[in-house]
Amino acid sequence: MGNIFQFKQFSVNQEHCAMRINTDGVLLGAFAEQEQADAILDIGTGTGVIALMLAQKYPQAQIWAVEIDKLASQRAAENFQASPFQDRLSIVHSDIFHWKTDLEFDLIVSNPPFYINSLHNPDQRKKVAKHTDVEFFKGMFHFAASRLSSMGKLQIVVPIELLDFMVAEAKENQLFLNKQINMQSFVDSEPFRCILSFQREEINPEQQTFVIYQERSQYSEAYKQILQPYFLAF
């Protein structure tokens, strides 16, 4: 893949970004939903792709994108400026836990670093982008609980192995699972990722399965449909 990824309404330059555009991110951007989304936060925006997808989806929304990596935040800022949504997108170069804000958000999204307890990457920037520990997730739920609006939602994509941990940590912060989308490569595959949505009200969560490939190297109709508003190929 080259440095420029062209979408239908915007393009993303990935040069100097430790984490490039990936399936997890674009599916989170496509699935993220909130009835009233006037203020949106993207934690760990990377290239800015999820923030850009949400700017396209919610034309009334103001979107803040926080990124700890300096080069990635600069690239995201350039991608925002080159988009038709530039007046509604703001980049914040900061650790999310050091960012001082009084804003309340209707929707918080994150495609977080999730290789917990795995072998750390020797490349420091990729290490920050791809590795974390439980303290990041504890902090993320605490932050979300303090900054979500009353009807706000936190939506994240994580490995299926972290499901129980995420639900428990959310509950510690009075946030409750309202929707779970299990992602699997093929119809007969086991789920490997899940998109989780949390809110303040405790309800019986909706569960859904999403299959990425119809067969090897051929995307499913569901994948094409969910990304059709964004991808030129569909």
PDB file of N, CA and C in Angstrom, residues 153-190:
ATOM      1  N   LYS A 153     -21.813   7.666  24.237  1.00  0.00           N
ATOM      2  CA  LYS A 153     -21.343   6.288  24.070  1.00  0.00           C
ATOM      3  C   LYS A 153     -19.835   6.271  23.839  1.00  0.00           C
ATOM      4  N   LEU A 154     -19.201   5.229  24.382  1.00  0.00           N
ATOM      5  CA  LEU A 154     -17.794   4.924  24.116  1.00  0.00           C
ATOM      6  C   LEU A 154     -17.767   3.690  23.234  1.00  0.00           C
ATOM      7  N   GLN A 155     -17.096   3.767  22.086  1.00  0.00           N
ATOM      8  CA  GLN A 155     -17.054   2.641  21.159  1.00  0.00           C
ATOM      9  C   GLN A 155     -15.612   2.359  20.771  1.00  0.00           C
ATOM     10  N   ILE A 156     -15.194   1.097  20.966  1.00  0.00           N
ATOM     11  CA  ILE A 156     -13.800   0.705  20.777  1.00  0.00           C
ATOM     12  C   ILE A 156     -13.728  -0.636  20.049  1.00  0.00           C
ATOM     13  N   VAL A 157     -12.569  -0.910  19.451  1.00  0.00           N
ATOM     14  CA  VAL A 157     -12.328  -2.214  18.835  1.00  0.00           C
ATOM     15  C   VAL A 157     -11.137  -2.855  19.540  1.00  0.00           C
ATOM     16  N   VAL A 158     -11.319  -4.111  19.977  1.00  0.00           N
ATOM     17  CA  VAL A 158     -10.285  -4.817  20.736  1.00  0.00           C
ATOM     18  C   VAL A 158     -10.303  -6.302  20.367  1.00  0.00           C
ATOM     19  N   PRO A 159      -9.234  -7.034  20.694  1.00  0.00           N
ATOM     20  CA  PRO A 159      -9.250  -8.486  20.501  1.00  0.00           C
ATOM     21  C   PRO A 159     -10.352  -9.123  21.344  1.00  0.00           C
ATOM     22  N   ILE A 160     -10.935 -10.181  20.836  1.00  0.00           N
ATOM     23  CA  ILE A 160     -12.029 -10.851  21.531  1.00  0.00           C
ATOM     24  C   ILE A 160     -11.585 -11.344  22.910  1.00  0.00           C
ATOM     25  N   GLU A 161     -10.279 -11.639  23.058  1.00  0.00           N
ATOM     26  CA  GLU A 161      -9.772 -12.137  24.342  1.00  0.00           C
ATOM     27  C   GLU A 161      -9.904 -11.107  25.461  1.00  0.00           C
ATOM     28  N   LEU A 162     -10.035  -9.836  25.100  1.00  0.00           N
ATOM     29  CA  LEU A 162     -10.127  -8.779  26.106  1.00  0.00           C
ATOM     30  C   LEU A 162     -11.567  -8.430  26.468  1.00  0.00           C
ATOM     31  N   LEU A 163     -12.534  -9.142  25.893  1.00  0.00           N
ATOM     32  CA  LEU A 163     -13.944  -8.803  26.090  1.00  0.00           C
ATOM     33  C   LEU A 163     -14.328  -8.736  27.566  1.00  0.00           C
ATOM     34  N   ASP A 164     -14.080  -9.811  28.311  1.00  0.00           N
ATOM     35  CA  ASP A 164     -14.503  -9.850  29.713  1.00  0.00           C
ATOM     36  C   ASP A 164     -13.819  -8.762  30.529  1.00  0.00           C
ATOM     37  N   PHE A 165     -12.525  -8.545  30.268  1.00  0.00           N
ATOM     38  CA  PHE A 165     -11.792  -7.497  30.975  1.00  0.00           C
ATOM     39  C   PHE A 165     -12.399  -6.130  30.695  1.00  0.00           C
ATOM     40  N   MET A 166     -12.723  -5.858  29.435  1.00  0.00           N
ATOM     41  CA  MET A 166     -13.299  -4.564  29.059  1.00  0.00           C
ATOM     42  C   MET A 166     -14.648  -4.335  29.729  1.00  0.00           C
ATOM     43  N   VAL A 167     -15.485  -5.344  29.709  1.00  0.00           N
ATOM     44  CA  VAL A 167     -16.815  -5.209  30.313  1.00  0.00           C
ATOM     45  C   VAL A 167     -16.689  -4.953  31.810  1.00  0.00           C
ATOM     46  N   ALA A 168     -15.762  -5.657  32.467  1.00  0.00           N
ATOM     47  CA  ALA A 168     -15.570  -5.480  33.906  1.00  0.00           C
ATOM     48  C   ALA A 168     -15.017  -4.098  34.229  1.00  0.00           C
ATOM     49  N   GLU A 169     -14.028  -3.643  33.454  1.00  0.00           N
ATOM     50  CA  GLU A 169     -13.453  -2.316  33.694  1.00  0.00           C
ATOM     51  C   GLU A 169     -14.471  -1.212  33.447  1.00  0.00           C
ATOM     52  N   ALA A 170     -15.279  -1.375  32.419  1.00  0.00           N
ATOM     53  CA  ALA A 170     -16.322  -0.388  32.140  1.00  0.00           C
ATOM     54  C   ALA A 170     -17.292  -0.305  33.313  1.00  0.00           C
ATOM     55  N   LYS A 171     -17.685  -1.461  33.819  1.00  0.00           N
ATOM     56  CA  LYS A 171     -18.653  -1.500  34.921  1.00  0.00           C
ATOM     57  C   LYS A 171     -18.092  -0.820  36.165  1.00  0.00           C
ATOM     58  N   GLU A 172     -16.776  -0.931  36.370  1.00  0.00           N
ATOM     59  CA  GLU A 172     -16.134  -0.246  37.497  1.00  0.00           C
ATOM     60  C   GLU A 172     -16.341   1.263  37.413  1.00  0.00           C
ATOM     61  N   ASN A 173     -16.542   1.759  36.195  1.00  0.00           N
ATOM     62  CA  ASN A 173     -16.743   3.191  35.966  1.00  0.00           C
ATOM     63  C   ASN A 173     -18.189   3.527  35.618  1.00  0.00           C
ATOM     64  N   GLN A 174     -19.097   2.617  35.965  1.00  0.00           N
ATOM     65  CA  GLN A 174     -20.530   2.824  35.718  1.00  0.00           C
ATOM     66  C   GLN A 174     -20.841   3.023  34.237  1.00  0.00           C
ATOM     67  N   LEU A 175     -20.121   2.282  33.405  1.00  0.00           N
ATOM     68  CA  LEU A 175     -20.410   2.222  31.975  1.00  0.00           C
ATOM     69  C   LEU A 175     -20.740   0.775  31.627  1.00  0.00           C
ATOM     70  N   PHE A 176     -21.738   0.586  30.770  1.00  0.00           N
ATOM     71  CA  PHE A 176     -22.265  -0.753  30.541  1.00  0.00           C
ATOM     72  C   PHE A 176     -22.341  -1.069  29.050  1.00  0.00           C
ATOM     73  N   LEU A 177     -22.042  -2.320  28.733  1.00  0.00           N
ATOM     74  CA  LEU A 177     -22.070  -2.769  27.345  1.00  0.00           C
ATOM     75  C   LEU A 177     -23.493  -2.695  26.801  1.00  0.00           C
ATOM     76  N   ASN A 178     -23.657  -2.006  25.669  1.00  0.00           N
ATOM     77  CA  ASN A 178     -24.976  -1.962  25.036  1.00  0.00           C
ATOM     78  C   ASN A 178     -24.985  -2.633  23.667  1.00  0.00           C
ATOM     79  N   LYS A 179     -23.773  -2.848  23.080  1.00  0.00           N
ATOM     80  CA  LYS A 179     -23.713  -3.528  21.784  1.00  0.00           C
ATOM     81  C   LYS A 179     -22.349  -4.168  21.602  1.00  0.00           C
ATOM     82  N   GLN A 180     -22.349  -5.364  21.030  1.00  0.00           N
ATOM     83  CA  GLN A 180     -21.112  -6.104  20.770  1.00  0.00           C
ATOM     84  C   GLN A 180     -21.171  -6.661  19.356  1.00  0.00           C
ATOM     85  N   ILE A 181     -20.185  -6.307  18.540  1.00  0.00           N
ATOM     86  CA  ILE A 181     -20.090  -6.829  17.173  1.00  0.00           C
ATOM     87  C   ILE A 181     -18.848  -7.705  17.102  1.00  0.00           C
ATOM     88  N   ASN A 182     -19.046  -9.006  16.946  1.00  0.00           N
ATOM     89  CA  ASN A 182     -17.930  -9.935  16.834  1.00  0.00           C
ATOM     90  C   ASN A 182     -17.481 -10.025  15.381  1.00  0.00           C
ATOM     91  N   MET A 183     -16.201  -9.765  15.146  1.00  0.00           N
ATOM     92  CA  MET A 183     -15.643  -9.777  13.795  1.00  0.00           C
ATOM     93  C   MET A 183     -14.900 -11.085  13.563  1.00  0.00           C
ATOM     94  N   GLN A 184     -15.213 -11.751  12.459  1.00  0.00           N
ATOM     95  CA  GLN A 184     -14.511 -12.978  12.110  1.00  0.00           C
ATOM     96  C   GLN A 184     -14.133 -12.954  10.636  1.00  0.00           C
ATOM     97  N   SER A 185     -13.050 -13.646  10.293  1.00  0.00           N
ATOM     98  CA  SER A 185     -12.546 -13.605   8.922  1.00  0.00           C
ATOM     99  C   SER A 185     -13.502 -14.286   7.951  1.00  0.00           C
ATOM    100  N   PHE A 186     -13.970 -15.492   8.325  1.00  0.00           N
ATOM    101  CA  PHE A 186     -14.856 -16.268   7.465  1.00  0.00           C
ATOM    102  C   PHE A 186     -16.054 -16.753   8.275  1.00  0.00           C
ATOM    103  N   VAL A 187     -17.061 -17.262   7.577  1.00  0.00           N
ATOM    104  CA  VAL A 187     -18.279 -17.735   8.244  1.00  0.00           C
ATOM    105  C   VAL A 187     -17.960 -18.801   9.286  1.00  0.00           C
ATOM    106  N   ASP A 188     -17.002 -19.677   8.975  1.00  0.00           N
ATOM    107  CA  ASP A 188     -16.682 -20.783   9.883  1.00  0.00           C
ATOM    108  C   ASP A 188     -15.482 -20.480  10.785  1.00  0.00           C
ATOM    109  N   SER A 189     -15.056 -19.214  10.833  1.00  0.00           N
ATOM    110  CA  SER A 189     -13.932 -18.824  11.695  1.00  0.00           C
ATOM    111  C   SER A 189     -14.421 -18.418  13.078  1.00  0.00           C
ATOM    112  N   GLU A 190     -13.499 -18.459  14.031  1.00  0.00           N
ATOM    113  CA  GLU A 190     -13.783 -17.928  15.358  1.00  0.00           C
ATOM    114  C   GLU A 190     -13.611 -16.404  15.329  1.00  0.00           C
TER     115      GLU A 190
END
